[in-house]
Coordinates of C-alpha atoms in Angstrom, one line a residue:
Chain A
M1 CA 16.7 12.4 111.1
S2 CA 16.8 8.6 111.2
Q3 CA 17.4 6.6 108.1
K4 CA 14.1 4.8 108.9
K5 CA 12.1 8.1 108.9
K6 CA 13.7 9.1 105.6
V7 CA 12.7 5.7 104.1
D8 CA 9.2 6.0 105.4
L9 CA 8.8 9.4 103.9
R10 CA 10.0 8.3 100.5
E11 CA 7.6 5.4 100.7
K12 CA 4.7 7.7 101.4
V13 CA 5.5 10.0 98.5
L14 CA 5.9 7.1 96.1
T15 CA 2.6 5.5 97.2
A16 CA 0.7 8.8 96.6
N17 CA 2.3 9.0 93.2
D18 CA 1.5 5.4 92.3
E19 CA -2.2 6.1 93.1
I20 CA -2.3 9.0 90.7
A21 CA -0.4 7.0 88.1
R22 CA -3.0 4.2 88.4
K23 CA -5.8 6.7 87.6
N24 CA -3.8 8.2 84.7
R25 CA -3.3 4.7 83.3
E26 CA -7.1 4.0 83.6
K27 CA -8.0 7.2 81.7
F28 CA -5.5 6.4 79.0
A29 CA -6.8 2.9 78.6
D30 CA -10.4 4.2 78.2
A31 CA -9.3 6.7 75.6
G32 CA -7.0 4.3 73.8
T33 CA -4.1 6.7 74.3
L34 CA -0.6 5.2 74.0
V35 CA 1.8 6.9 76.5
L36 CA 5.6 6.9 76.3
N37 CA 7.8 8.1 79.1
L38 CA 11.3 8.9 77.6
V39 CA 14.1 8.7 80.1
S40 CA 17.9 9.1 79.7
S41 CA 21.0 11.1 80.7
P42 CA 20.8 14.8 79.8
G43 CA 21.9 15.0 76.2
S44 CA 21.1 11.5 74.9
G45 CA 18.8 12.9 72.2
K46 CA 15.3 12.6 73.7
T47 CA 14.1 15.8 72.1
A48 CA 15.6 14.9 68.7
L49 CA 13.9 11.5 68.7
I50 CA 10.6 13.1 69.6
E51 CA 11.0 15.5 66.7
E52 CA 11.5 12.7 64.2
T53 CA 8.7 10.7 65.7
V54 CA 6.3 13.6 65.5
K55 CA 7.3 14.3 61.9
A56 CA 6.7 10.7 60.9
L57 CA 3.3 10.3 62.7
K58 CA 1.6 13.7 63.1
D59 CA -0.5 13.4 59.9
E60 CA -2.0 10.1 61.0
Y61 CA -2.2 10.5 64.8
R62 CA -3.2 13.2 67.3
I63 CA 0.0 13.7 69.4
F64 CA 0.6 15.6 72.6
V65 CA 4.1 16.1 74.0
V66 CA 5.0 17.0 77.6
T67 CA 8.6 17.9 78.2
G68 CA 10.3 18.3 81.6
D69 CA 13.4 20.3 82.5
L70 CA 14.5 22.2 85.6
M71 CA 14.4 25.4 83.6
T72 CA 13.7 26.8 80.1
E73 CA 11.0 26.0 77.5
N74 CA 13.6 25.2 74.8
D75 CA 12.4 21.6 74.3
A76 CA 8.7 22.3 74.0
K77 CA 9.4 25.1 71.6
R78 CA 11.6 22.8 69.4
I79 CA 8.8 20.2 69.3
A80 CA 5.9 22.7 68.8
R81 CA 7.6 23.9 65.6
H82 CA 6.5 20.7 64.0
G83 CA 2.9 21.6 64.4
V84 CA 1.9 19.4 67.4
E85 CA 0.8 20.6 70.8
A86 CA 3.8 20.6 73.3
V87 CA 3.9 21.9 76.9
Q88 CA 6.9 22.3 79.1
I89 CA 7.0 21.5 82.8
S90 CA 9.7 23.4 84.7
T91 CA 10.5 21.3 87.8
G92 CA 12.6 24.0 89.5
D93 CA 15.0 21.7 91.4
A94 CA 13.2 18.3 91.1
C95 CA 15.0 15.6 89.2
H96 CA 11.9 13.9 87.7
L97 CA 8.3 14.4 86.6
D98 CA 5.5 12.9 88.6
A99 CA 2.1 11.5 87.8
R100 CA 0.3 14.6 89.1
M101 CA 2.2 16.9 86.8
V102 CA 1.3 14.8 83.8
D103 CA -2.4 14.6 84.8
A104 CA -2.5 18.4 85.4
R105 CA -1.2 19.1 81.9
L106 CA -3.6 16.7 80.2
S107 CA -6.8 17.1 82.2
D108 CA -7.8 20.4 80.7
K109 CA -7.5 19.1 77.1
G110 CA -10.8 18.3 75.4
A111 CA -10.2 15.8 72.7
P112 CA -8.3 12.7 73.6
F113 CA -4.9 12.1 72.0
D114 CA -3.7 8.9 70.2
L115 CA -0.2 9.3 71.5
V116 CA 1.2 11.2 74.5
I117 CA 5.0 11.4 74.6
V118 CA 6.5 12.5 77.9
E119 CA 10.1 13.7 77.8
N120 CA 11.3 13.3 81.4
V121 CA 14.0 15.4 83.1
G122 CA 17.4 14.2 81.9
N123 CA 18.4 11.9 84.7
L124 CA 19.4 8.3 85.0
V125 CA 18.3 7.9 88.6
C126 CA 15.2 9.8 89.9
P127 CA 12.6 9.1 87.1
A128 CA 13.0 5.3 87.6
S129 CA 10.9 5.5 90.8
Y130 CA 8.1 7.6 89.4
D131 CA 5.4 5.8 87.4
L132 CA 3.4 8.4 85.3
G133 CA 0.8 5.9 84.0
E134 CA 2.7 5.3 80.8
D135 CA 2.6 2.2 78.7
F136 CA 6.3 2.1 78.1
K137 CA 9.3 3.7 79.8
V138 CA 11.7 4.2 76.9
L139 CA 15.3 4.4 77.9
L140 CA 17.7 6.2 75.6
V141 CA 21.5 5.6 75.7
A142 CA 23.7 7.5 73.3
V143 CA 26.7 6.2 71.5
G144 CA 29.8 7.7 73.2
E145 CA 28.0 8.0 76.6
G146 CA 29.9 5.0 78.0
D147 CA 28.8 1.5 77.0
D148 CA 28.7 0.4 80.6
K149 CA 25.9 2.9 81.5
P150 CA 23.2 0.2 81.7
V151 CA 25.1 -1.7 84.4
K152 CA 26.0 1.4 86.3
Y153 CA 22.3 2.5 86.5
P154 CA 20.4 -0.9 86.8
P155 CA 17.2 0.5 88.5
M156 CA 16.5 2.6 85.4
V157 CA 17.1 -0.3 83.0
R158 CA 14.8 -2.6 85.2
A159 CA 12.1 0.1 85.1
S160 CA 12.2 0.4 81.3
E161 CA 10.5 -1.8 78.7
V162 CA 12.3 -0.3 75.7
L163 CA 15.9 0.7 75.0
V164 CA 16.8 3.1 72.1
I165 CA 20.5 3.4 71.4
T166 CA 20.9 6.9 69.8
K167 CA 23.5 8.8 67.8
T168 CA 24.7 5.7 66.0
D169 CA 26.2 8.1 63.4
L170 CA 29.0 8.8 66.0
V171 CA 30.2 5.2 66.1
P172 CA 33.2 5.8 63.8
Y173 CA 34.4 8.7 66.0
T174 CA 34.2 7.1 69.4
D175 CA 35.2 3.8 71.1
S176 CA 31.6 3.0 71.6
D177 CA 29.9 -0.1 70.3
P178 CA 26.1 -0.3 70.2
A179 CA 26.2 -4.1 70.5
R180 CA 28.0 -3.7 73.8
I181 CA 25.4 -1.2 75.1
K182 CA 22.7 -3.6 74.1
E183 CA 24.4 -6.6 75.7
N184 CA 24.9 -4.7 79.0
A185 CA 21.3 -3.6 79.1
L186 CA 20.0 -7.1 78.4
K187 CA 22.1 -8.4 81.3
I188 CA 19.9 -6.3 83.6
R189 CA 16.6 -6.8 81.7
P190 CA 16.6 -9.6 79.1
D191 CA 13.1 -8.8 77.7
L192 CA 13.9 -5.3 76.6
E193 CA 12.6 -4.2 73.2
T194 CA 15.7 -2.6 71.6
F195 CA 16.3 -0.2 68.7
Q196 CA 19.3 1.6 67.3
V197 CA 18.8 5.0 65.7
S198 CA 20.4 8.0 64.3
V199 CA 18.3 11.1 63.5
K200 CA 21.1 12.2 61.1
T201 CA 21.6 9.2 58.7
P202 CA 18.5 8.3 59.6
E203 CA 19.3 4.7 60.5
G204 CA 16.7 2.8 62.4
L205 CA 14.0 5.5 62.5
D206 CA 11.6 3.5 60.3
E207 CA 11.9 0.4 62.5
W208 CA 11.2 2.6 65.6
T209 CA 8.1 4.3 64.1
S210 CA 6.8 1.0 62.7
W211 CA 6.9 -0.5 66.1
L212 CA 5.2 2.5 67.5
V213 CA 2.4 2.3 65.0
S214 CA 1.9 -1.4 65.9
R215 CA 1.6 -0.4 69.6
L216 CA -0.8 2.5 68.7
K217 CA -3.1 0.1 66.8
A218 CA -3.0 -2.4 69.6
K219 CA -3.8 0.2 72.3
K220 CA -6.8 1.5 70.2
K221 CA -8.1 -2.1 69.7
T222 CA -7.9 -2.9 73.4
A223 CA -9.8 0.3 74.2
Q224 CA -12.6 -0.5 71.8
S225 CA -13.1 -3.9 73.4
R226 CA -13.3 -2.5 77.0
Chain B
M1 CA 2.5 14.3 103.4
S2 CA 2.4 18.1 103.1
Q3 CA 4.7 20.1 100.9
K4 CA 5.9 21.9 104.0
K5 CA 6.9 18.6 105.8
K6 CA 8.8 17.5 102.7
V7 CA 10.7 20.8 102.5
D8 CA 11.5 20.7 106.3
L9 CA 12.9 17.2 105.9
R10 CA 15.1 18.1 103.0
E11 CA 16.4 21.1 105.0
K12 CA 17.3 18.8 107.9
V13 CA 19.2 16.4 105.7
L14 CA 21.1 19.2 104.0
T15 CA 22.0 21.0 107.3
A16 CA 23.4 17.7 108.7
N17 CA 25.4 17.2 105.4
D18 CA 26.7 20.8 105.5
E19 CA 28.0 20.3 109.1
I20 CA 30.1 17.2 108.0
A21 CA 31.2 19.1 104.9
R22 CA 32.5 21.9 107.1
K23 CA 34.5 19.5 109.1
N24 CA 35.9 17.8 106.0
R25 CA 36.9 21.3 104.7
E26 CA 38.7 22.1 107.9
K27 CA 40.7 18.8 107.8
F28 CA 41.6 19.3 104.2
A29 CA 42.7 22.9 105.0
D30 CA 45.0 21.6 107.8
A31 CA 46.5 19.0 105.6
G32 CA 46.9 21.2 102.6
T33 CA 44.9 18.8 100.5
L34 CA 43.2 20.2 97.4
V35 CA 39.8 18.6 96.7
L36 CA 37.9 18.5 93.5
N37 CA 34.3 17.4 93.2
L38 CA 33.6 16.4 89.5
V39 CA 29.9 16.6 88.5
S40 CA 28.2 16.1 85.1
S41 CA 25.7 14.1 83.2
P42 CA 26.4 10.4 83.0
G43 CA 28.9 10.0 80.1
S44 CA 30.4 13.4 79.9
G45 CA 33.9 12.0 80.5
K46 CA 34.6 12.4 84.2
T47 CA 36.6 9.2 84.5
A48 CA 38.6 9.9 81.3
L49 CA 39.5 13.4 82.6
I50 CA 40.6 11.9 85.9
E51 CA 42.7 9.3 84.1
E52 CA 44.6 12.0 82.2
T53 CA 45.0 14.2 85.3
V54 CA 46.4 11.2 87.3
K55 CA 48.8 10.3 84.5
A56 CA 50.1 13.9 84.4
L57 CA 50.4 14.5 88.1
K58 CA 50.9 11.2 89.9
D59 CA 54.8 11.4 89.9
E60 CA 54.7 14.8 91.7
Y61 CA 51.7 14.5 93.9
R62 CA 50.0 12.0 96.2
I63 CA 46.5 11.5 94.7
F64 CA 43.5 9.7 96.0
V65 CA 40.3 9.2 93.9
V66 CA 36.8 8.5 95.1
T67 CA 34.3 7.5 92.5
G68 CA 30.5 7.3 92.9
D69 CA 28.0 5.2 90.9
L70 CA 24.8 3.4 91.7
M71 CA 26.5 0.1 90.9
T72 CA 29.7 -1.4 89.6
E73 CA 33.4 -0.7 90.5
N74 CA 34.3 0.0 86.8
D75 CA 35.5 3.6 87.3
A76 CA 37.7 2.9 90.4
K77 CA 39.3 0.0 88.5
R78 CA 40.0 2.1 85.4
I79 CA 41.7 4.8 87.6
A80 CA 43.6 2.4 89.8
R81 CA 45.3 0.9 86.7
H82 CA 47.3 4.1 86.6
G83 CA 48.9 3.3 90.0
V84 CA 47.0 5.6 92.3
E85 CA 44.7 4.7 95.1
A86 CA 41.0 4.7 94.0
V87 CA 37.9 3.6 95.9
Q88 CA 34.4 3.2 94.6
I89 CA 31.3 4.1 96.5
S90 CA 28.1 2.3 95.3
T91 CA 25.2 4.5 96.2
G92 CA 22.5 1.9 95.5
D93 CA 19.7 4.2 94.5
A94 CA 21.0 7.6 95.7
C95 CA 21.7 10.1 92.9
H96 CA 24.7 11.9 94.7
L97 CA 27.5 11.4 97.1
D98 CA 27.4 13.1 100.5
A99 CA 30.0 14.5 102.9
R100 CA 29.8 11.6 105.2
M101 CA 30.6 9.0 102.5
V102 CA 33.7 11.0 101.5
D103 CA 34.8 11.4 105.1
A104 CA 34.4 7.6 105.7
R105 CA 36.6 6.7 102.8
L106 CA 39.3 9.1 103.8
S107 CA 39.4 8.9 107.6
D108 CA 41.2 5.5 107.7
K109 CA 44.0 6.7 105.5
G110 CA 47.3 7.4 107.3
A111 CA 49.3 9.8 105.1
P112 CA 47.5 12.9 103.9
F113 CA 47.1 13.4 100.1
D114 CA 48.0 16.4 98.0
L115 CA 45.0 16.0 95.8
V116 CA 41.7 14.2 96.3
I117 CA 39.4 13.9 93.2
V118 CA 35.8 12.9 93.9
E119 CA 33.9 11.7 90.8
N120 CA 30.3 12.2 91.8
V121 CA 27.4 10.1 90.5
G122 CA 26.6 11.2 86.9
N123 CA 23.7 13.5 87.5
L124 CA 23.0 17.2 86.7
V125 CA 20.6 17.7 89.6
C126 CA 21.2 16.0 92.9
P127 CA 24.9 16.6 93.5
A128 CA 24.4 20.4 93.3
S129 CA 22.8 20.4 96.8
Y130 CA 25.5 18.4 98.6
D131 CA 28.7 20.1 99.7
L132 CA 31.4 17.5 100.2
G133 CA 34.0 19.9 101.6
E134 CA 35.7 20.4 98.2
D135 CA 37.6 23.4 97.1
F136 CA 36.0 23.3 93.6
K137 CA 33.0 21.7 92.1
V138 CA 34.1 21.1 88.5
L139 CA 31.2 20.8 86.1
L140 CA 31.9 18.8 82.8
V141 CA 29.7 19.4 79.8
A142 CA 30.5 17.3 76.7
V143 CA 30.4 18.4 73.1
G144 CA 27.2 16.9 71.6
E145 CA 25.4 16.8 74.9
G146 CA 23.3 19.9 73.9
D147 CA 24.8 23.4 74.1
D148 CA 21.8 24.6 76.2
K149 CA 22.5 22.2 79.1
P150 CA 23.9 25.0 81.4
V151 CA 20.7 27.0 81.1
K152 CA 18.5 23.9 81.6
Y153 CA 20.3 23.0 84.8
P154 CA 21.2 26.4 86.4
P155 CA 21.5 25.2 90.1
M156 CA 24.4 22.9 89.1
V157 CA 26.2 25.8 87.2
R158 CA 25.6 28.1 90.1
A159 CA 27.1 25.5 92.5
S160 CA 30.2 25.1 90.4
E161 CA 33.4 27.1 90.3
V162 CA 34.9 25.5 87.2
L163 CA 33.5 24.4 83.8
V164 CA 35.4 21.8 81.6
I165 CA 34.0 21.4 78.1
T166 CA 35.0 17.8 77.1
K167 CA 35.1 15.8 73.9
T168 CA 36.1 18.7 71.7
D169 CA 37.4 16.2 69.2
L170 CA 33.7 15.5 68.4
V171 CA 33.0 19.1 67.2
P172 CA 33.3 18.2 63.5
Y173 CA 30.7 15.5 63.8
T174 CA 28.0 17.3 65.8
D175 CA 26.1 20.6 65.7
S176 CA 27.8 21.5 68.9
D177 CA 29.9 24.6 69.5
P178 CA 32.0 24.9 72.7
A179 CA 31.8 28.7 72.5
R180 CA 28.0 28.4 72.8
I181 CA 28.2 26.0 75.8
K182 CA 30.6 28.4 77.5
E183 CA 28.4 31.4 76.8
N184 CA 25.4 29.7 78.2
A185 CA 27.3 28.7 81.3
L186 CA 28.6 32.2 81.9
K187 CA 25.1 33.6 81.7
I188 CA 24.3 31.7 84.8
R189 CA 27.7 32.2 86.6
P190 CA 30.0 34.8 85.0
D191 CA 33.0 34.1 87.2
L192 CA 33.4 30.4 86.1
E193 CA 36.9 29.3 85.3
T194 CA 36.6 27.5 82.0
F195 CA 38.6 24.9 80.0
Q196 CA 38.1 23.0 76.8
V197 CA 39.7 19.6 76.6
S198 CA 39.8 16.4 74.5
V199 CA 41.5 13.3 76.0
K200 CA 42.1 12.1 72.5
T201 CA 43.8 14.9 70.6
P202 CA 44.8 15.9 73.6
E203 CA 43.7 19.6 73.3
G204 CA 43.6 21.7 76.4
L205 CA 44.9 19.1 78.9
D206 CA 48.1 21.0 79.6
E207 CA 46.1 24.1 80.4
W208 CA 43.9 22.1 82.7
T209 CA 46.8 20.4 84.6
S210 CA 48.8 23.7 84.8
W211 CA 45.8 25.4 86.5
L212 CA 45.5 22.4 88.8
V213 CA 49.2 22.6 89.8
S214 CA 48.8 26.3 90.6
R215 CA 45.9 25.5 92.8
L216 CA 47.8 22.7 94.5
K217 CA 50.7 25.0 95.3
A218 CA 48.3 27.7 96.6
K219 CA 46.6 25.2 98.9
K220 CA 49.8 23.9 100.3
K221 CA 51.1 27.5 100.9
T222 CA 47.9 28.4 102.7
A223 CA 48.1 25.3 104.9
Q224 CA 51.7 26.1 105.9
S225 CA 50.7 29.6 107.1
R226 CA 47.8 28.4 109.2

């Protein structure tokens, strides 16, 4: 197998995905649905952030959550407890979700949603290459995970519009400094929107949900003017 | 691109890798070199565990460390400070090391080493499929990372012989329970060798290095009788 053949194959797979992602994005634009694609290392707190987001917004907005993992339905179950619709995609041995998977889970739903949150497979590499049709890739980096993670995984930072630094309650017990995580991320992508949150204290959650509400309103407005 | 073609291609790549891994394993067996392949999520503390291992064993054993990341030489630099040879492999956009990369970094070294520690790219998916010729895949799961990680990523647990639960000093500040991590891992692979360590307190490090020394001696003995 030549290196060129491998690269060609990868290109083909990515082009096919991009085409489906483009269609997803078009549908979401028509419906005024805001779509987030949450990406991070395994264990950075994606599910916990989604739970808090759902609790804060579910009375005002129709929310649908898609969670990806190699195995188990643990995350979808955790989220569904809060009274929103959540489905799990088990990827088997794939290290990312793709645009087709997201489309398949949404296409049989009748009423449109205001907010779709996709929790990608915990992985700082693979999901960077797969557009799902989202408005924002939201990268989570947890306190204690290594403040140099953004510079070690630059493609993921480059692909993301938003950085959420999580688990800030752990700052006193680690050598980690959220300011340093942020600085490292901004070196790679200076226009990142950044947040610092703890689901425990609950520092920064209001700021995060306020921003999300502003984005939800903007998306709806744009859809109405189409 | 059909699903079948994609699967065939993956098989070819993996078969080629396995062949190089087999040759690596043969060389290591001749030299009596013990090889560890450390795998985990980004930020589970692989580099920190290697630093402590190197400090404990470098006076008695010749150690070589290979670290993998998409970008930066941060980890190799951290380890080289302790006076052992360490090289960094920058994988660009690849989510794992492969057998050829490890062979290339070792083949120009004159004297054989007693212990080679490979720090794989932080990723709970891709490195599971790539044999490097190691004696043991050592899976790290950190306290606070989510106690259900082993059941969410079963191929990595199945591929590993050893589980090291790290950052046990964080137990009081999280909802995490090392016993639950261990239990979840043993469900997937009941014969895992397990350790619990903190590089801060430093709980469990003696047990880990003692086990490693017993493995180093066994490997040397087997080489002498070949």
